[in-house]
Short mmCIF file of C-alpha atoms and ligand atoms in Angstrom, two decimals:
data_model
loop_
_atom_site.label_atom_id
_atom_site.label_comp_id
_atom_site.label_asym_id
_atom_site.label_seq_id
_atom_site.Cartn_x
_atom_site.Cartn_y
_atom_site.Cartn_z
CA MET D 989 203.22 -109.87 98.45
CA ASN D 990 200.29 -109.42 100.88
CA GLU D 991 199.88 -105.78 99.39
CA LEU D 992 199.18 -107.16 96.21
CA ASN D 993 196.50 -110.00 96.93
CA ASP D 994 194.66 -106.55 98.76
CA GLN D 995 195.09 -105.05 95.72
CA ILE D 996 193.71 -107.57 93.54
CA ASN D 997 190.80 -108.27 95.97
CA GLN D 998 189.92 -104.63 95.99
CA ILE D 999 190.08 -104.32 91.64
CA LYS D 1000 188.11 -107.69 91.65
CA ASN D 1001 185.25 -106.19 93.97
CA GLN D 1002 184.59 -102.96 92.23
CA PHE D 1003 185.07 -104.54 88.72
CA PHE D 1004 181.90 -107.30 89.73
CA ASP D 1005 180.08 -104.47 91.12
CA GLN D 1006 180.50 -102.49 88.43
CA LEU D 1007 179.73 -105.41 86.07
CA GLN D 1008 176.42 -106.12 87.96
CA GLU D 1009 174.92 -103.00 87.18
CA THR D 1010 175.81 -103.31 83.60
CA ARG D 1011 173.06 -103.17 81.06
CA THR D 1012 173.99 -102.19 77.56
CA GLU D 1013 177.06 -103.36 75.29
CA ALA D 1014 178.07 -99.19 75.87
CA GLU D 1015 178.17 -99.64 79.56
CA LEU D 1016 180.16 -103.05 79.21
CA PHE D 1017 182.67 -101.30 77.16
CA GLN D 1018 183.03 -98.53 79.62
CA VAL D 1019 184.03 -101.38 82.14
CA GLU D 1020 186.22 -102.87 80.28
CA LYS D 1021 188.17 -99.47 79.73
CA ASN D 1022 187.88 -98.73 83.47
CA PHE D 1023 189.59 -101.86 84.21
CA LEU D 1024 191.50 -102.77 81.34
CA GLY D 1025 192.53 -99.53 79.83
CA LYS D 1026 195.81 -99.54 78.34
CA LYS D 1027 196.57 -95.87 80.03
CA SER D 1028 195.35 -95.87 83.60
CA GLY D 1029 193.60 -98.68 84.10
CA PRO D 1030 194.37 -100.48 87.70
CA VAL D 1031 195.49 -103.54 85.64
CA THR D 1032 198.07 -101.80 83.66
CA GLN D 1033 199.18 -100.11 86.58
CA LEU D 1034 200.01 -102.93 88.63
CA LEU D 1035 201.97 -104.89 85.64
CA LYS D 1036 203.84 -101.21 85.16
CA LYS D 1037 205.10 -102.08 89.25
CA LEU D 1038 207.20 -104.77 88.26
CA SER D 1039 210.17 -103.21 87.38
CA GLU D 1040 210.14 -101.53 90.84
CA LEU D 1041 210.34 -104.66 92.47
CA PRO D 1042 213.27 -106.69 93.82
CA PRO D 1043 213.78 -109.51 90.73
CA GLU D 1044 212.90 -112.62 93.06
CA GLU D 1045 208.87 -111.06 93.74
CA ARG D 1046 208.63 -110.23 89.85
CA PRO D 1047 207.32 -114.13 88.35
CA LYS D 1048 204.83 -114.39 91.51
CA TRP D 1049 203.71 -110.66 90.87
CA GLY D 1050 203.63 -111.21 86.64
CA GLN D 1051 201.73 -114.09 87.61
CA SER D 1052 198.92 -113.18 89.90
CA VAL D 1053 198.39 -109.73 87.94
CA ASN D 1054 198.01 -111.99 84.38
CA GLU D 1055 195.46 -114.10 86.23
CA LEU D 1056 193.49 -111.36 87.50
CA LYS D 1057 193.42 -110.00 83.91
CA LYS D 1058 192.41 -113.19 82.79
CA LEU D 1059 189.79 -113.59 84.81
CA LEU D 1060 188.39 -109.66 83.77
CA GLU D 1061 188.35 -110.69 80.50
CA LEU D 1062 186.34 -113.58 80.90
CA GLU D 1063 183.78 -112.24 82.81
CA LEU D 1064 183.84 -109.15 80.28
CA ALA D 1065 183.05 -111.66 77.26
CA GLN D 1066 180.73 -113.81 79.35
CA LYS D 1067 178.40 -110.84 79.98
CA ARG D 1068 178.53 -109.91 76.16
CA GLN D 1069 177.32 -113.14 75.56
CA ASN D 1070 174.57 -112.77 78.02
CA LEU D 1071 173.62 -109.26 77.03
CA VAL D 1072 173.15 -110.78 73.38
CA ASN D 1073 170.88 -113.15 74.78
CA THR D 1074 168.84 -110.95 76.79
CA ASP D 1075 165.30 -109.15 75.14
CA GLU D 1076 166.64 -105.56 76.67
CA PRO D 1077 167.05 -103.35 74.06
CA GLN D 1078 170.89 -102.80 73.25
CA LEU D 1079 173.38 -101.09 71.15
CA TRP D 1080 174.41 -104.13 69.70
CA TRP D 1081 175.09 -105.13 66.05
CA ASP D 1082 175.95 -108.54 64.57
CA TYR D 1083 177.36 -107.70 61.13
CA THR D 1084 178.03 -111.23 60.36
CA LEU D 1085 174.12 -111.95 60.42
CA ASP D 1086 172.84 -112.78 56.74
CA LYS D 1087 170.44 -110.16 55.63
CA PHE D 1088 166.78 -110.98 56.14
CA ALA D 1089 165.07 -112.29 53.20
CA VAL D 1090 162.56 -109.65 52.28
CA GLY D 1091 159.88 -110.71 49.65
CA ARG D 1092 159.30 -108.72 46.77
CA GLY D 1093 155.99 -107.06 45.92
CA HIS D 1094 154.36 -108.25 42.68
CA TRP D 1095 151.30 -107.07 40.81
CA HIS D 1096 147.78 -108.60 41.69
CA PRO D 1097 146.28 -110.42 39.03
CA ILE D 1098 143.71 -108.14 38.27
CA SER D 1099 145.96 -105.51 37.87
CA LEU D 1100 148.08 -107.78 35.48
CA VAL D 1101 145.04 -108.20 33.37
CA LEU D 1102 143.94 -104.44 33.66
CA LYS D 1103 147.23 -103.23 32.45
CA ASP D 1104 147.17 -105.66 29.55
CA MET D 1105 143.83 -104.41 28.40
CA VAL D 1106 144.27 -101.21 28.78
CA ASN D 1107 147.45 -101.27 26.26
CA PHE D 1108 145.35 -103.50 24.05
CA PHE D 1109 142.71 -100.97 23.78
CA ALA D 1110 145.29 -97.85 23.80
CA SER D 1111 146.74 -99.76 20.47
CA MET D 1112 143.25 -99.41 19.21
CA GLY D 1113 142.81 -95.50 19.81
CA PHE D 1114 141.15 -96.15 22.78
CA GLU D 1115 141.71 -93.61 25.90
CA VAL D 1116 140.96 -94.64 29.79
CA ALA D 1117 137.87 -92.66 31.17
CA GLN D 1118 136.75 -92.67 34.88
CA GLY D 1119 133.35 -91.85 36.40
CA PRO D 1120 132.37 -91.90 40.15
CA GLU D 1121 131.50 -94.69 42.06
CA VAL D 1122 128.60 -93.06 43.82
CA GLU D 1123 126.88 -92.00 40.87
CA THR D 1124 122.86 -90.13 40.50
CA GLU D 1125 120.07 -92.25 39.25
CA PHE D 1126 120.36 -90.43 35.94
CA TYR D 1127 123.67 -91.37 35.07
CA ASN D 1128 123.35 -95.16 36.21
CA PHE D 1129 119.87 -95.61 34.67
CA ASP D 1130 117.76 -92.73 33.28
CA ALA D 1131 120.36 -91.55 30.44
CA LEU D 1132 120.49 -95.17 29.55
CA ASN D 1133 117.35 -95.52 28.52
CA ILE D 1134 116.37 -96.95 31.57
CA PRO D 1135 113.06 -94.93 33.18
CA SER D 1136 112.43 -95.44 36.84
CA ASN D 1137 109.75 -97.21 35.84
CA HIS D 1138 110.99 -99.58 33.27
CA PRO D 1139 111.09 -103.31 34.51
CA ALA D 1140 114.70 -103.69 33.35
CA ARG D 1141 116.00 -101.53 36.29
CA ASP D 1142 115.07 -104.60 38.54
CA VAL D 1143 117.93 -106.48 37.02
CA TRP D 1144 120.31 -104.29 38.65
CA ASP D 1145 119.62 -104.79 42.76
CA THR D 1146 120.94 -101.56 43.30
CA PHE D 1147 122.31 -99.83 46.52
CA TYR D 1148 120.67 -96.91 47.29
CA LEU D 1149 122.08 -94.16 49.16
CA LYS D 1150 120.03 -92.02 51.52
CA THR D 1151 121.37 -88.94 49.23
CA GLY D 1152 119.13 -90.45 46.59
CA GLU D 1153 122.14 -91.18 44.74
CA VAL D 1154 123.56 -95.03 43.83
CA LEU D 1155 126.53 -96.84 44.17
CA ARG D 1156 126.76 -97.59 40.29
CA THR D 1157 125.83 -100.92 39.18
CA HIS D 1158 127.82 -100.79 36.07
CA THR D 1159 130.45 -98.87 34.44
CA SER D 1160 127.81 -97.86 31.87
CA SER D 1161 127.10 -94.56 33.75
CA VAL D 1162 130.76 -93.54 32.35
CA GLN D 1163 129.39 -93.77 28.64
CA ILE D 1164 126.97 -91.36 29.49
CA ARG D 1165 129.40 -89.10 31.13
CA THR D 1166 131.82 -89.38 28.51
CA LEU D 1167 129.13 -88.74 25.83
CA MET D 1168 127.77 -85.72 27.23
CA GLN D 1169 131.43 -83.93 27.77
CA ARG D 1170 132.78 -84.74 24.23
CA THR D 1171 132.09 -84.79 20.70
CA PRO D 1172 132.28 -87.67 18.73
CA PRO D 1173 134.51 -89.24 17.43
CA LEU D 1174 135.56 -91.07 20.63
CA ARG D 1175 136.92 -94.41 21.53
CA VAL D 1176 137.17 -94.89 25.45
CA ILE D 1177 137.21 -97.67 27.57
CA SER D 1178 136.48 -97.30 31.22
CA PRO D 1179 137.60 -100.00 33.91
CA GLY D 1180 136.01 -99.61 37.33
CA ARG D 1181 134.43 -101.14 40.64
CA CYS D 1182 130.72 -101.78 40.73
CA PHE D 1183 128.37 -102.59 43.34
CA ARG D 1184 125.25 -104.61 43.70
CA TYR D 1185 123.05 -106.02 46.36
CA GLU D 1186 124.40 -109.51 45.88
CA GLU D 1187 124.46 -112.61 47.43
CA VAL D 1188 127.97 -113.82 47.32
CA ASP D 1189 129.23 -117.09 45.77
CA ALA D 1190 132.15 -118.19 43.59
CA THR D 1191 131.07 -116.44 40.70
CA HIS D 1192 129.13 -113.26 42.45
CA LEU D 1193 130.17 -110.43 44.85
CA ALA D 1194 128.73 -107.50 45.96
CA VAL D 1195 131.93 -105.34 44.61
CA PHE D 1196 133.22 -106.63 41.72
CA ASN D 1197 135.28 -104.99 38.77
CA GLN D 1198 133.56 -104.24 35.14
CA MET D 1199 135.38 -102.69 31.73
CA GLU D 1200 133.33 -100.73 29.80
CA GLY D 1201 133.97 -99.79 26.02
CA LEU D 1202 132.53 -97.00 24.16
CA MET D 1203 133.17 -95.93 19.92
CA ILE D 1204 131.22 -93.30 18.23
CA ASP D 1205 131.85 -92.16 15.06
CA LYS D 1206 129.44 -91.58 11.88
CA ASN D 1207 130.03 -94.58 9.96
CA ILE D 1208 130.46 -97.78 13.31
CA CYS D 1209 128.75 -100.84 12.55
CA LEU D 1210 128.59 -104.21 13.80
CA SER D 1211 131.37 -105.51 11.79
CA ASP D 1212 133.71 -103.21 13.72
CA LEU D 1213 132.62 -104.30 17.20
CA LYS D 1214 132.91 -107.82 16.28
CA GLY D 1215 136.56 -107.35 14.92
CA ILE D 1216 137.88 -105.46 17.94
CA LEU D 1217 136.31 -107.75 20.34
CA HIS D 1218 137.76 -110.89 18.68
CA LYS D 1219 141.42 -108.87 18.65
CA ALA D 1220 140.80 -108.80 22.23
CA ILE D 1221 140.01 -111.96 23.05
CA GLU D 1222 142.64 -113.17 20.80
CA PHE D 1223 145.02 -110.76 22.99
CA ILE D 1224 143.98 -111.65 26.40
CA PHE D 1225 143.70 -115.79 25.94
CA GLY D 1226 147.36 -115.54 23.81
CA ASN D 1227 145.35 -117.66 21.07
CA SER D 1228 142.42 -117.37 18.08
CA LEU D 1229 139.37 -118.45 19.84
CA LYS D 1230 136.36 -119.17 17.71
CA THR D 1231 133.52 -116.50 19.11
CA ARG D 1232 129.71 -116.15 18.47
CA PHE D 1233 127.05 -113.38 18.96
CA ARG D 1234 123.63 -113.99 20.28
CA PRO D 1235 120.71 -111.53 20.67
CA ALA D 1236 120.22 -110.45 24.19
CA PHE D 1237 118.46 -107.21 25.59
CA TYR D 1238 119.88 -104.44 27.29
CA PRO D 1239 117.99 -101.38 27.04
CA PHE D 1240 120.79 -99.23 26.14
CA VAL D 1241 121.65 -100.95 23.04
CA GLU D 1242 119.88 -102.14 19.94
CA PRO D 1243 120.78 -104.62 19.15
CA GLY D 1244 121.91 -105.98 22.31
CA LEU D 1245 124.26 -108.77 22.21
CA ASP D 1246 126.05 -111.24 24.03
CA LEU D 1247 129.43 -112.44 22.67
CA ASP D 1248 130.36 -115.98 23.65
CA CYS D 1249 133.79 -117.74 23.33
CA GLN D 1250 134.93 -121.02 22.45
CA CYS D 1251 135.55 -122.93 25.85
CA ILE D 1252 139.53 -122.05 26.59
CA PHE D 1253 139.52 -125.34 28.80
CA CYS D 1254 137.81 -128.02 26.44
CA GLY D 1255 138.49 -126.20 23.16
CA GLY D 1256 134.81 -126.46 22.66
CA SER D 1257 134.06 -130.10 23.32
CA GLY D 1258 131.93 -129.50 26.39
CA CYS D 1259 133.09 -129.38 30.04
CA SER D 1260 131.94 -128.49 33.52
CA VAL D 1261 133.30 -125.06 33.08
CA CYS D 1262 131.10 -124.33 30.26
CA LYS D 1263 128.51 -126.50 31.32
CA GLN D 1264 129.23 -129.08 27.90
CA THR D 1265 127.81 -126.44 25.50
CA GLY D 1266 131.33 -125.86 24.33
CA TRP D 1267 130.90 -121.80 24.81
CA ILE D 1268 131.48 -119.16 27.36
CA GLU D 1269 129.59 -116.13 27.81
CA LEU D 1270 132.03 -113.18 27.68
CA ILE D 1271 131.07 -109.92 26.69
CA PRO D 1272 127.90 -108.13 26.73
CA CYS D 1273 127.70 -105.56 24.12
CA GLY D 1274 125.84 -104.00 21.44
CA MET D 1275 125.19 -100.90 18.76
CA VAL D 1276 123.96 -97.98 21.30
CA HIS D 1277 120.49 -97.17 21.45
CA PRO D 1278 119.82 -93.79 19.28
CA ASN D 1279 117.72 -92.75 22.66
CA VAL D 1280 121.18 -92.66 24.46
CA ILE D 1281 122.85 -90.81 21.73
CA ARG D 1282 119.87 -88.40 21.57
CA ASN D 1283 120.12 -88.08 25.64
CA CYS D 1284 123.59 -87.12 25.67
CA GLY D 1285 122.92 -84.09 23.35
CA HIS D 1286 124.06 -85.77 20.11
CA ASP D 1287 122.01 -86.59 16.81
CA PRO D 1288 121.61 -90.54 16.32
CA GLU D 1289 121.17 -89.50 12.49
CA VAL D 1290 124.87 -88.35 12.32
CA TYR D 1291 126.64 -90.51 15.18
CA ARG D 1292 126.40 -94.36 15.93
CA GLY D 1293 128.74 -96.72 17.39
CA PHE D 1294 128.90 -99.65 19.73
CA ALA D 1295 129.68 -100.35 23.75
CA PHE D 1296 130.23 -103.24 25.69
CA GLY D 1297 130.73 -104.05 29.11
CA MET D 1298 132.86 -106.91 30.25
CA GLY D 1299 132.77 -108.68 33.78
CA PHE D 1300 136.11 -107.72 34.35
CA ASP D 1301 136.82 -110.33 37.21
CA ARG D 1302 135.53 -113.21 35.22
CA ILE D 1303 138.22 -112.62 32.35
CA VAL D 1304 140.58 -112.61 35.34
CA MET D 1305 139.37 -115.87 36.40
CA LEU D 1306 139.44 -117.70 32.97
CA ARG D 1307 142.70 -116.33 31.78
CA TYR D 1308 144.61 -117.87 34.89
CA GLY D 1309 142.42 -120.82 35.40
CA ILE D 1310 140.65 -119.22 39.05
CA ASN D 1311 137.72 -120.96 39.94
CA ASP D 1312 136.40 -118.78 42.87
CA MET D 1313 136.09 -115.15 42.76
CA ARG D 1314 136.28 -114.24 45.96
CA LEU D 1315 140.05 -115.74 46.12
CA LEU D 1316 140.59 -112.36 43.94
CA TYR D 1317 139.55 -110.17 46.73
CA LYS D 1318 140.84 -112.21 49.95
CA GLY D 1319 144.20 -110.83 50.09
CA ASP D 1320 145.77 -114.89 50.84
CA LEU D 1321 149.25 -114.32 50.01
CA ASN D 1322 149.21 -118.22 49.46
CA VAL D 1323 147.43 -117.65 46.13
CA LEU D 1324 148.65 -113.99 45.04
CA SER D 1325 152.22 -114.79 45.23
CA GLN D 1326 151.75 -117.51 42.12
CA PHE D 1327 151.10 -114.21 39.78
N1 DAH I 2713 126.04 -102.49 31.94
C1 DAH I 2713 125.70 -103.98 31.27
C2 DAH I 2713 125.64 -104.89 33.12
O1 DAH I 2713 126.06 -104.31 33.97
C3 DAH I 2713 126.55 -104.79 30.56
C4 DAH I 2713 126.57 -104.09 29.24
C5 DAH I 2713 125.66 -104.93 28.06
C6 DAH I 2713 127.06 -103.12 28.98
C7 DAH I 2713 126.01 -103.90 26.86
C8 DAH I 2713 127.43 -102.68 27.47
C9 DAH I 2713 126.30 -103.16 26.86
O2 DAH I 2713 128.17 -101.59 27.23
O3 DAH I 2713 126.18 -102.72 25.33
O4 DAH I 2713 124.70 -105.80 33.07
#
């Protein structure tokens, strides 16, 4: 029996030595195999000896070996638990853990309105046209009937680049690019980013979105403009709102107009959003100036049409009742996840 105790102590010493060195689940598994392995593990070997012993020694032997086995199992389990609780990288997976809750992505409110608008105008036969954000003065101003000495240039607080180009101040430049490349009849919309040297506040940003519209054919008149924009507003805000035109000046249209719609917040009775007027200024527009058509190589006696340029972010704000334009660009998930 002394011999047994010696063997047991020797196994324990070796076991604890190895256990101390163990850092990973895989290593722990190896230690378990080394000592409790069914075929050649030392504990199994000791148990096998049972049959060679005289019957009176067997119970004692069996009990000691079983105690050893239990001790090793307990130590292994404890070590496994410790491994799980440490930060050390290890090969360990708990398949019973609940899966991580990963939030689903969603559209930004600007993209939502943009998709809707593109669909709406596509249903009226409009295509989407694009132009560069870094523009020449020719496309951004001159061809739009705003020569360099014209006082109206001051209206657009322009970022000039060292190359002599500008960051486009409006999407109206795409009118010129389209009209120069194509022969009417044509119907295009052009959504995109514009840039102005603005002081940023709740309703002005230095980088903002506009959506230009242009329709040129032989017999276009103001009532076409009115009908299409009225339908567009009905589509955006989901109900039929009253609209009205006011005269306005933009060098590239004649007549130039501002389209107002009945305030969607108070229904026209007057509130803080519409500054008690009952109307909201929505879409600058007009009949394309003959000079613009001529500058693009077409005969204004033959072709005419209308153009409009809506402040896109403003439409998004009105549609969703957002009172600060900066919220659209901050990327704050608390705001964005509401859409
Ligand atoms: N481009 C003008 C601006 O940014 C807006 C505008 C007015 C566009 C009249 C048009 C238009 O197409 O016809 O202030």
